[in-house]
Coordinates of C-alpha atoms and ligand atoms in Angstrom, one line a residue:
M28 CA 11.5 -0.1 -22.3
P29 CA 13.5 2.1 -19.9
R30 CA 12.2 5.7 -19.8
A31 CA 14.5 8.7 -20.3
A32 CA 15.2 10.5 -17.1
P33 CA 13.3 13.8 -17.0
A34 CA 15.3 17.0 -17.0
T35 CA 13.8 18.2 -13.8
V36 CA 12.5 16.3 -10.8
V37 CA 8.9 17.4 -11.5
P38 CA 8.1 17.5 -15.3
A39 CA 6.4 20.6 -16.6
D40 CA 2.6 20.5 -16.4
S41 CA 2.1 21.8 -19.9
D42 CA 3.6 18.7 -21.7
L43 CA 0.6 16.3 -22.0
A44 CA 2.5 13.6 -23.8
A45 CA 5.2 13.6 -21.2
I46 CA 2.6 13.4 -18.5
E47 CA 1.0 10.3 -20.1
A48 CA 4.4 8.7 -20.5
N49 CA 5.9 9.5 -17.1
P50 CA 4.2 7.9 -14.0
F51 CA 5.5 10.6 -11.6
A52 CA 4.2 13.3 -13.9
A53 CA 0.9 11.5 -14.1
V54 CA 0.5 11.3 -10.3
N55 CA 1.4 14.9 -10.1
R56 CA -1.3 15.7 -12.6
Y57 CA -3.8 14.3 -10.1
F58 CA -2.0 16.1 -7.3
D59 CA -2.5 19.4 -9.0
L60 CA -6.2 18.9 -9.4
G61 CA -6.4 17.9 -5.7
A62 CA -4.2 20.8 -4.6
T63 CA -6.4 23.3 -6.5
A64 CA -9.5 21.8 -4.8
A65 CA -7.7 22.1 -1.4
G66 CA -6.7 25.7 -2.1
I67 CA -2.9 25.1 -1.8
E68 CA -0.7 28.0 -2.8
N69 CA 1.7 27.5 -5.7
D70 CA 5.0 27.6 -3.7
Y71 CA 3.7 25.0 -1.3
R72 CA 2.7 22.7 -4.2
M73 CA 6.3 22.4 -5.3
L74 CA 7.3 21.6 -1.7
L75 CA 4.7 18.9 -1.5
K76 CA 5.4 17.3 -4.9
T77 CA 9.2 17.1 -4.5
P78 CA 10.6 14.0 -2.9
Y79 CA 12.5 14.7 0.3
R80 CA 15.3 12.2 -0.3
E81 CA 16.2 9.8 -3.1
M82 CA 18.8 7.2 -2.7
R83 CA 20.3 5.2 -5.6
V84 CA 22.5 2.3 -4.7
E85 CA 24.6 -0.3 -6.5
V86 CA 23.6 -3.9 -5.8
P87 CA 26.2 -6.4 -6.8
V88 CA 25.1 -10.0 -7.0
R89 CA 27.3 -13.1 -7.6
M90 CA 25.0 -15.3 -9.7
D91 CA 25.0 -19.0 -9.3
D92 CA 26.9 -19.5 -12.6
G93 CA 29.8 -17.3 -11.3
R94 CA 28.9 -14.1 -13.2
L95 CA 28.8 -10.8 -11.3
E96 CA 25.6 -8.8 -12.0
V97 CA 25.6 -5.1 -10.9
L98 CA 22.0 -4.0 -10.4
I99 CA 20.6 -0.6 -9.4
G100 CA 18.3 -0.1 -6.5
Y101 CA 16.4 2.9 -5.2
R102 CA 14.7 4.2 -2.0
V103 CA 12.7 7.3 -2.4
Q104 CA 11.4 9.1 0.7
H105 CA 8.7 11.4 -0.5
N106 CA 7.2 13.1 2.5
G107 CA 7.5 12.5 6.2
A108 CA 5.4 15.3 7.6
R109 CA 2.8 12.9 9.2
G110 CA 5.2 10.2 10.4
P111 CA 7.9 7.8 9.4
Y112 CA 8.3 7.1 5.7
K113 CA 6.3 4.0 4.7
G114 CA 6.1 2.0 1.4
G115 CA 6.9 -1.2 -0.4
V116 CA 9.9 -2.6 -2.2
R117 CA 9.4 -3.7 -5.8
Y118 CA 11.6 -5.9 -7.9
H119 CA 10.6 -5.2 -11.5
P120 CA 12.4 -4.3 -14.9
E121 CA 10.3 -1.1 -15.0
A122 CA 11.1 0.0 -11.4
D123 CA 13.1 3.0 -12.5
L124 CA 13.4 6.3 -10.6
D125 CA 10.3 7.9 -12.0
E126 CA 8.2 4.8 -11.2
I127 CA 9.5 4.7 -7.7
R128 CA 9.0 8.4 -7.2
A129 CA 5.4 8.0 -8.4
L130 CA 4.7 5.2 -6.1
A131 CA 6.4 7.0 -3.2
S132 CA 4.2 10.1 -3.7
I133 CA 1.1 7.9 -3.9
M134 CA 2.1 6.5 -0.5
T135 CA 2.2 10.0 1.0
W136 CA -1.4 10.8 -0.1
K137 CA -2.7 7.3 0.7
T138 CA -1.4 7.2 4.3
A139 CA -3.0 10.6 4.8
V140 CA -6.3 9.6 3.2
V141 CA -6.7 6.7 5.5
D142 CA -5.3 8.7 8.4
I143 CA -2.5 6.5 9.7
P144 CA 0.6 8.2 11.1
F145 CA 3.0 7.6 8.3
G146 CA 4.6 9.5 5.4
G147 CA 5.2 8.1 1.9
A148 CA 8.2 6.1 0.5
K149 CA 8.9 3.4 -2.1
G150 CA 11.9 1.3 -3.0
G151 CA 12.9 -1.1 -5.7
I152 CA 15.5 -2.8 -7.8
Q153 CA 15.3 -2.6 -11.6
V154 CA 15.5 -6.3 -12.3
D155 CA 13.4 -9.3 -13.5
P156 CA 13.5 -11.5 -10.4
K157 CA 11.6 -14.4 -12.0
P158 CA 14.6 -16.3 -13.4
M159 CA 16.7 -15.8 -10.2
S160 CA 17.4 -18.6 -7.7
Q161 CA 16.5 -18.3 -4.0
N162 CA 20.2 -17.8 -3.3
E163 CA 20.6 -15.0 -5.8
L164 CA 17.4 -13.3 -4.5
K165 CA 18.6 -13.6 -0.9
Q166 CA 22.0 -12.1 -1.8
M167 CA 20.4 -9.2 -3.8
T168 CA 17.9 -8.4 -1.0
R169 CA 20.6 -8.4 1.7
R170 CA 23.0 -6.1 -0.3
Y171 CA 20.1 -3.7 -1.2
T172 CA 19.0 -3.6 2.5
E173 CA 22.6 -3.0 3.8
H174 CA 23.1 -0.2 1.3
I175 CA 19.8 1.6 2.1
S176 CA 20.0 0.9 5.8
Y177 CA 21.4 4.3 6.6
I178 CA 18.1 5.9 5.9
L179 CA 15.8 3.2 7.4
G180 CA 14.7 3.0 11.0
I181 CA 11.6 2.0 13.0
N182 CA 10.8 5.7 13.4
R183 CA 12.3 6.8 10.1
D184 CA 11.4 4.5 7.2
I185 CA 9.7 1.1 7.2
P186 CA 9.7 -1.0 4.0
A187 CA 7.0 -3.6 3.1
P188 CA 6.3 -6.0 0.2
D189 CA 5.1 -4.9 -3.3
M190 CA 5.4 -6.5 -6.7
N191 CA 7.6 -9.6 -6.8
T192 CA 8.5 -9.3 -3.1
N193 CA 6.9 -11.2 -0.2
A194 CA 7.2 -12.3 3.4
Q195 CA 10.4 -14.2 2.8
I196 CA 12.1 -11.1 1.3
M197 CA 10.9 -9.1 4.3
A198 CA 12.5 -11.7 6.6
W199 CA 15.8 -11.3 4.8
M200 CA 15.6 -7.5 4.9
M201 CA 14.8 -7.7 8.7
D202 CA 17.8 -10.0 9.2
A203 CA 20.2 -7.8 7.1
Y204 CA 19.2 -4.7 9.0
G205 CA 19.3 -6.6 12.4
S206 CA 22.8 -7.8 11.7
K207 CA 24.0 -4.1 12.0
H208 CA 21.5 -2.6 14.3
G209 CA 20.3 -5.5 16.6
Y210 CA 17.0 -7.4 16.5
T211 CA 14.4 -5.0 15.0
P212 CA 11.3 -6.7 13.8
G213 CA 9.5 -3.4 13.3
I214 CA 11.9 -2.3 10.6
V215 CA 9.8 -4.0 7.9
T216 CA 6.2 -5.1 7.7
G217 CA 4.7 -8.0 5.8
K218 CA 7.0 -10.4 7.6
P219 CA 6.2 -14.1 8.2
L220 CA 4.0 -14.6 11.3
E221 CA 6.9 -16.5 13.0
L222 CA 9.1 -13.3 12.9
G223 CA 6.5 -10.8 14.2
G224 CA 4.2 -10.5 11.1
S225 CA 0.6 -9.7 11.6
P226 CA -2.3 -12.0 11.1
G227 CA -4.2 -10.9 8.0
R228 CA -1.3 -8.9 6.3
E229 CA -1.1 -11.2 3.3
S230 CA -4.8 -10.8 2.5
A231 CA -5.0 -7.2 3.7
T232 CA -5.0 -5.3 0.5
A233 CA -7.6 -7.5 -1.1
Q234 CA -9.7 -7.5 2.1
G235 CA -9.6 -3.7 2.0
V236 CA -10.8 -3.8 -1.6
A237 CA -13.7 -5.9 -0.5
Y238 CA -14.6 -3.6 2.4
V239 CA -14.6 -0.5 0.1
L240 CA -16.8 -2.4 -2.5
Q241 CA -19.3 -3.4 0.3
A242 CA -19.5 0.2 1.5
A243 CA -19.6 1.8 -2.0
A244 CA -22.0 -0.5 -3.8
P245 CA -25.3 0.5 -2.1
E246 CA -24.4 4.3 -2.3
L247 CA -23.2 4.2 -6.0
D248 CA -26.0 1.9 -6.9
F249 CA -24.3 -1.2 -8.2
K250 CA -24.7 -4.8 -7.0
L251 CA -22.1 -7.2 -5.7
Q252 CA -24.2 -10.4 -5.5
D253 CA -23.5 -12.4 -8.7
A254 CA -21.7 -9.3 -10.2
R255 CA -19.3 -10.4 -13.0
V256 CA -15.7 -9.5 -11.9
A257 CA -12.6 -9.5 -14.0
I258 CA -9.2 -9.2 -12.4
Q259 CA -5.8 -8.3 -14.0
G260 CA -3.0 -9.9 -12.1
F261 CA -3.1 -13.0 -10.0
G262 CA -0.3 -12.3 -7.5
N263 CA -0.8 -11.3 -3.8
V264 CA -3.6 -8.7 -4.5
G265 CA -5.3 -10.3 -7.4
S266 CA -5.4 -13.8 -6.1
W267 CA -6.7 -12.8 -2.7
A268 CA -9.3 -10.5 -4.3
A269 CA -10.5 -13.4 -6.4
R270 CA -10.8 -15.6 -3.2
I271 CA -12.5 -13.0 -1.1
L272 CA -14.9 -11.7 -3.7
D273 CA -15.8 -15.3 -4.8
K274 CA -16.7 -16.1 -1.2
M275 CA -18.8 -12.8 -1.0
G276 CA -21.0 -14.0 -3.9
C277 CA -19.4 -12.2 -6.8
R278 CA -18.8 -14.3 -10.0
I279 CA -15.2 -14.1 -11.1
V280 CA -15.4 -14.3 -14.9
G281 CA -11.9 -13.2 -16.1
I282 CA -8.4 -13.3 -14.7
S283 CA -5.0 -12.6 -16.4
D284 CA -1.4 -12.6 -15.4
I285 CA 1.8 -11.8 -17.2
M286 CA 1.7 -15.2 -19.1
G287 CA -1.9 -15.2 -20.3
G288 CA -5.6 -14.8 -19.5
I289 CA -8.7 -16.9 -19.0
Y290 CA -12.5 -16.1 -19.2
N291 CA -15.6 -18.0 -18.3
G292 CA -18.9 -16.1 -18.3
D293 CA -20.5 -18.6 -15.9
G294 CA -17.8 -18.1 -13.3
I295 CA -14.3 -19.5 -12.7
D296 CA -13.8 -22.1 -10.1
V297 CA -11.5 -20.0 -7.9
P298 CA -10.3 -22.7 -5.4
R299 CA -9.4 -25.0 -8.3
L300 CA -7.7 -22.1 -10.1
L301 CA -5.6 -21.4 -7.0
K302 CA -4.4 -25.0 -7.0
H303 CA -3.6 -24.8 -10.8
N304 CA -1.7 -21.6 -10.2
A305 CA 0.3 -23.1 -7.3
D306 CA 1.3 -26.0 -9.6
T307 CA 2.0 -24.1 -12.8
K308 CA 2.7 -20.5 -11.6
T309 CA 0.2 -19.1 -14.1
V310 CA -3.5 -19.0 -14.7
K311 CA -2.9 -19.9 -18.3
G312 CA -4.1 -23.4 -19.3
F313 CA -6.8 -23.6 -16.7
K314 CA -9.4 -26.1 -18.0
G315 CA -13.0 -25.1 -18.6
C316 CA -12.2 -21.5 -19.6
D317 CA -11.6 -19.6 -22.9
E318 CA -8.0 -18.4 -23.4
L319 CA -7.7 -14.6 -23.4
D320 CA -4.9 -12.4 -24.6
P321 CA -3.7 -10.8 -21.3
G322 CA -4.4 -7.3 -22.8
D323 CA -8.0 -8.2 -23.6
L324 CA -8.8 -8.8 -20.0
L325 CA -9.3 -5.1 -19.4
T326 CA -12.0 -4.8 -22.1
C327 CA -13.8 -8.1 -21.5
E328 CA -17.5 -8.4 -20.6
C329 CA -17.9 -7.8 -16.9
D330 CA -19.6 -5.6 -14.3
I331 CA -16.5 -4.8 -12.1
L332 CA -13.0 -4.5 -13.5
I333 CA -10.1 -4.8 -11.0
P334 CA -6.7 -3.9 -12.3
A335 CA -4.3 -5.6 -9.8
A336 CA -1.0 -5.7 -11.6
V337 CA 1.1 -2.8 -13.1
G338 CA 0.6 0.9 -13.5
G339 CA -0.5 2.9 -16.6
V340 CA -2.5 0.0 -18.2
I341 CA -5.7 2.0 -18.8
D342 CA -4.9 4.8 -21.2
A343 CA -7.4 6.8 -23.3
E344 CA -7.6 4.1 -26.0
V345 CA -8.2 1.2 -23.6
A346 CA -10.6 3.4 -21.5
E347 CA -12.8 3.9 -24.6
R348 CA -13.2 0.1 -24.9
I349 CA -13.7 -0.8 -21.3
K350 CA -17.2 -2.5 -20.9
A351 CA -17.3 -2.5 -17.1
P352 CA -19.3 0.3 -15.5
V353 CA -17.1 0.1 -12.4
V354 CA -13.3 0.2 -12.2
V355 CA -11.6 -0.7 -8.9
E356 CA -8.0 0.4 -8.7
A357 CA -6.4 -2.4 -6.6
A358 CA -3.1 -1.7 -8.5
N359 CA -1.3 1.6 -8.0
H360 CA -2.0 4.2 -10.7
P361 CA -3.4 1.8 -13.3
V362 CA -5.3 4.6 -15.1
T363 CA -3.4 7.4 -16.9
P364 CA -4.7 11.0 -16.7
A365 CA -6.0 10.7 -20.3
G366 CA -7.6 7.4 -19.5
D367 CA -9.2 8.9 -16.4
A368 CA -10.7 11.7 -18.5
V369 CA -12.3 9.2 -20.9
L370 CA -13.7 7.1 -18.1
E371 CA -15.2 10.2 -16.5
R372 CA -16.8 11.3 -19.8
R373 CA -18.2 7.8 -20.2
G374 CA -19.7 7.8 -16.7
V375 CA -17.6 4.9 -15.5
I376 CA -17.3 4.8 -11.7
V377 CA -13.6 4.7 -10.7
L378 CA -12.8 3.7 -7.1
P379 CA -9.3 5.3 -6.7
D380 CA -6.1 3.6 -5.6
L381 CA -5.4 6.0 -2.8
L382 CA -8.4 4.5 -1.0
V383 CA -9.1 1.1 -2.6
N384 CA -5.7 -0.6 -2.1
A385 CA -4.9 1.1 1.3
G386 CA -5.7 -2.1 3.2
G387 CA -2.1 -3.3 2.8
V388 CA -0.6 -0.2 4.4
I389 CA -3.3 -0.1 7.1
V390 CA -2.5 -3.6 8.3
S391 CA 1.2 -2.8 7.9
Y392 CA 0.5 0.0 10.4
F393 CA -1.1 -2.6 12.7
E394 CA 1.9 -4.9 12.3
W395 CA 4.3 -2.0 13.3
V396 CA 2.1 -1.2 16.3
Q397 CA 2.1 -4.9 17.3
N398 CA 5.9 -5.0 17.0
I399 CA 6.3 -1.8 19.2
Q400 CA 3.8 -3.2 21.7
E401 CA 5.4 -6.7 21.5
F402 CA 1.8 -8.0 21.5
R403 CA 0.1 -10.0 18.8
W404 CA -3.5 -9.1 17.8
T405 CA -6.0 -11.7 16.6
L406 CA -7.1 -11.9 13.0
A407 CA -10.6 -10.8 14.0
R408 CA -9.2 -7.7 15.6
V409 CA -7.0 -6.9 12.6
N410 CA -10.0 -7.2 10.2
E411 CA -12.3 -5.3 12.4
E412 CA -9.9 -2.4 12.7
L413 CA -9.1 -2.6 9.0
E414 CA -12.8 -2.3 8.1
R415 CA -13.2 0.6 10.5
F416 CA -10.2 2.6 9.0
I417 CA -11.0 1.9 5.4
T418 CA -14.8 2.4 5.7
D419 CA -14.2 5.7 7.5
A420 CA -11.9 6.8 4.7
W421 CA -14.5 5.8 2.1
R422 CA -17.1 7.9 3.9
Q423 CA -14.9 11.0 4.0
V424 CA -13.9 10.6 0.3
R425 CA -17.6 10.1 -0.7
V426 CA -18.8 13.1 1.4
T427 CA -16.0 15.4 0.1
S428 CA -16.8 14.2 -3.5
L429 CA -20.5 15.1 -3.1
Q430 CA -19.9 18.4 -1.2
E431 CA -17.1 19.7 -3.6
R432 CA -18.6 18.1 -6.7
L433 CA -15.4 16.3 -7.4
P434 CA -14.6 12.8 -8.8
L435 CA -13.8 10.3 -6.1
R436 CA -10.1 10.3 -7.1
I437 CA -9.7 14.1 -6.8
A438 CA -11.7 14.1 -3.5
A439 CA -9.2 11.6 -2.1
Y440 CA -6.2 13.7 -3.3
M441 CA -7.8 16.8 -1.8
I442 CA -8.2 15.1 1.6
G443 CA -4.7 13.6 1.6
I444 CA -3.0 16.8 0.5
S445 CA -4.9 19.0 3.0
R446 CA -3.7 16.7 5.9
V447 CA -0.1 16.7 4.8
M448 CA -0.2 20.5 4.3
E449 CA -1.6 20.9 7.8
A450 CA 1.1 18.7 9.4
T451 CA 3.7 20.7 7.4
R452 CA 2.4 24.0 8.7
L453 CA 2.0 22.8 12.3
R454 CA 5.6 21.5 12.4
G455 CA 6.8 24.8 11.1
Y456 CA 8.7 23.1 8.3
V457 CA 8.8 26.2 6.1
Ligands
NAD6 P1 2.6 -9.5 -7.3 O1 4.0 -9.5 -7.8 O2 2.3 -10.5 -6.1 O3 1.6 -9.9 -8.5 C1 1.6 -9.2 -9.7 C2 0.7 -10.0 -10.7 O4 0.5 -9.2 -11.8 C3 1.3 -11.3 -11.1 O5 0.2 -12.2 -11.3 C4 1.8 -11.0 -12.5 O6 1.9 -12.1 -13.4 C5 0.8 -10.0 -13.0 N1 1.3 -9.1 -14.0 C6 2.4 -8.4 -14.2 N2 2.4 -7.7 -15.3 C7 1.2 -7.9 -15.9 C8 0.7 -7.5 -17.2 N3 1.3 -6.7 -17.9 N4 -0.6 -8.0 -17.5 C9 -1.2 -8.9 -16.7 N5 -0.7 -9.3 -15.5 C10 0.5 -8.8 -15.1 O7 2.2 -8.0 -6.9 P2 1.1 -7.5 -5.9 O8 1.7 -7.4 -4.6 O9 -0.1 -8.3 -6.0 O10 0.8 -6.1 -6.4 C11 -0.1 -5.8 -7.5 C12 -0.4 -4.4 -7.6 O11 -1.0 -4.0 -6.4 C13 0.8 -3.4 -7.8 O12 0.4 -2.3 -8.5 C14 1.1 -3.0 -6.3 O13 1.7 -1.7 -6.3 C15 -0.4 -2.9 -5.8 N6 -0.4 -2.9 -4.4 C16 0.1 -4.0 -3.7 C17 -0.1 -4.1 -2.3 C18 0.4 -5.3 -1.5 O14 0.1 -5.3 -0.3 N7 1.1 -6.2 -2.1 C19 -0.7 -3.0 -1.6 C20 -1.2 -1.9 -2.3 C21 -1.1 -1.9 -3.7

C-alpha cells in the first residue's frame, strides 16, 4: 500500500509508530544512534540526514496495447561530501519517495563504511515491471534516464542495478545518456561485460556477504561448515548467495521468493534449483522440498538467516519468532528499529546491511575505475580487492563495536557518519 508522504523531510524522532512505518525515519533512527556515538552536534545531524537533491520525473510509456501509462520516477542524491553520488535504480510498486530516500541515505553511510570515494544516491520508478514486455521496459528506462540525465555524470552521479533492474537495463541507461552526451560507459555500473562491465559485478554483493561471513564466523563463534542457511529472495543477491555459500560448504535449507518458499532440512540441491528457477522463474514447485509460505521462511529452523529481498520484513513480532542465532542483512534495511531491539535483547547476532551487502557497490567502484582507466581487470583481481576492502571494513566495524561497546550496526553507522562529517568539515561546506 502506498505510504502517506511525511509532513517534513525528516519525520520527528518522538513518533515511534511513524518510525516503524516509514523506512526513511527508520534509517534515521539508526543514524541518530550512530551520530550520538560519534559525538555529532545537533545542527550537523539535520545537515547530514537531509537529502541534498530530490528529483521527481514523469515517465510516459506507450504500452504494447496502445495505452499510455504515466509513471513516476525518482532520483535522490543524499550526500556527496566524499565523492560522486552512487546508488542503484529500483523498479518496484513500493519504490516511493520515502523508500528511495531511505536507500539513498543507506548508500551514503555504506560507501563511507567501506571507504570508497562515493556519496550516496538511489533512484527508482514506482511500478511492477514483471508484466511489462522488453519493449515497454526499454522505453520506460530510456525516458527515465533522459529525464534524470541533467543530474547524472561520471563525476556527479552514477546509477547501478537494484531490485528488478539488471545489466540489460544499465545498457539501455548508458545508451540513453550517451545519445545526448557521447559515449560514456562510466555513467552506470553493473553493465554487461561487452559494454565495459566488470568481471564479478553480478556476483559481487553475494561474494561480499560470503567474505564477511568468513571473517566474522571465527570471531563471533559460529560455524559455516554444514551451517543450515535460509535465504529470503532468489534474485541477483539471493541466488548468488545460495550458489557461493553452497560451494563453501554451508547447507542451504530454505529459500523463498515472491511466489513461494521451499524447505529441506537435509539441504537443497542448489545447481538443480538454479535450473528450475531459470525455467519457471520461481523456486516454487521445486521437487524434493516441503512447500513453505514465503513469510514463514524468516522463522524456519536454520543457523544463519539471510534476508535478500525487500526492506522492513523483520519487525518486532517476526524478530520474536526468528530461530536463527545469526541474521545477515544482504537486503537493505530488512530489520525495523523495533525488530532490531528484539533481536538485540534475544542475543541474535546481526551483521548489518551497511557492511554485509557493500560488495555490490565496491565492485561498482572497481567498474567505474576500469572505465576511467579504459583497462579491464581480471576476475581474480576484482575478487582479491573486494575481499581486501570488505574484510578491512569488517575489522574496523568489529573493533569499534568492541571499543565503544556498541552493536555492530551502530558501530558501522558511527564509522560512516564520522567519515562523512570529516569530509564535510574539510571541504568547508558549512
Ligand atoms: P532482485 O530483483 O534481483 O531479486 C529480488 C528477489 O526477492 C526476487 O527473488 C523476488 O521474488 C524476491 N522477493 C520480492 N519480494 C519478496 C517477498 N515479499 N518475500 C520473499 N521474496 C521476495 O533484487 P536484488 O538485486 O537481488 O536485491 C535484493 C536486495 O538486496 C534488495 O534489498 C537490494 O536493495 C539489496 N542489494 C542489492 C544489491 C545488488 O547488487 N543487486 C546490492 C546491495 C544490496
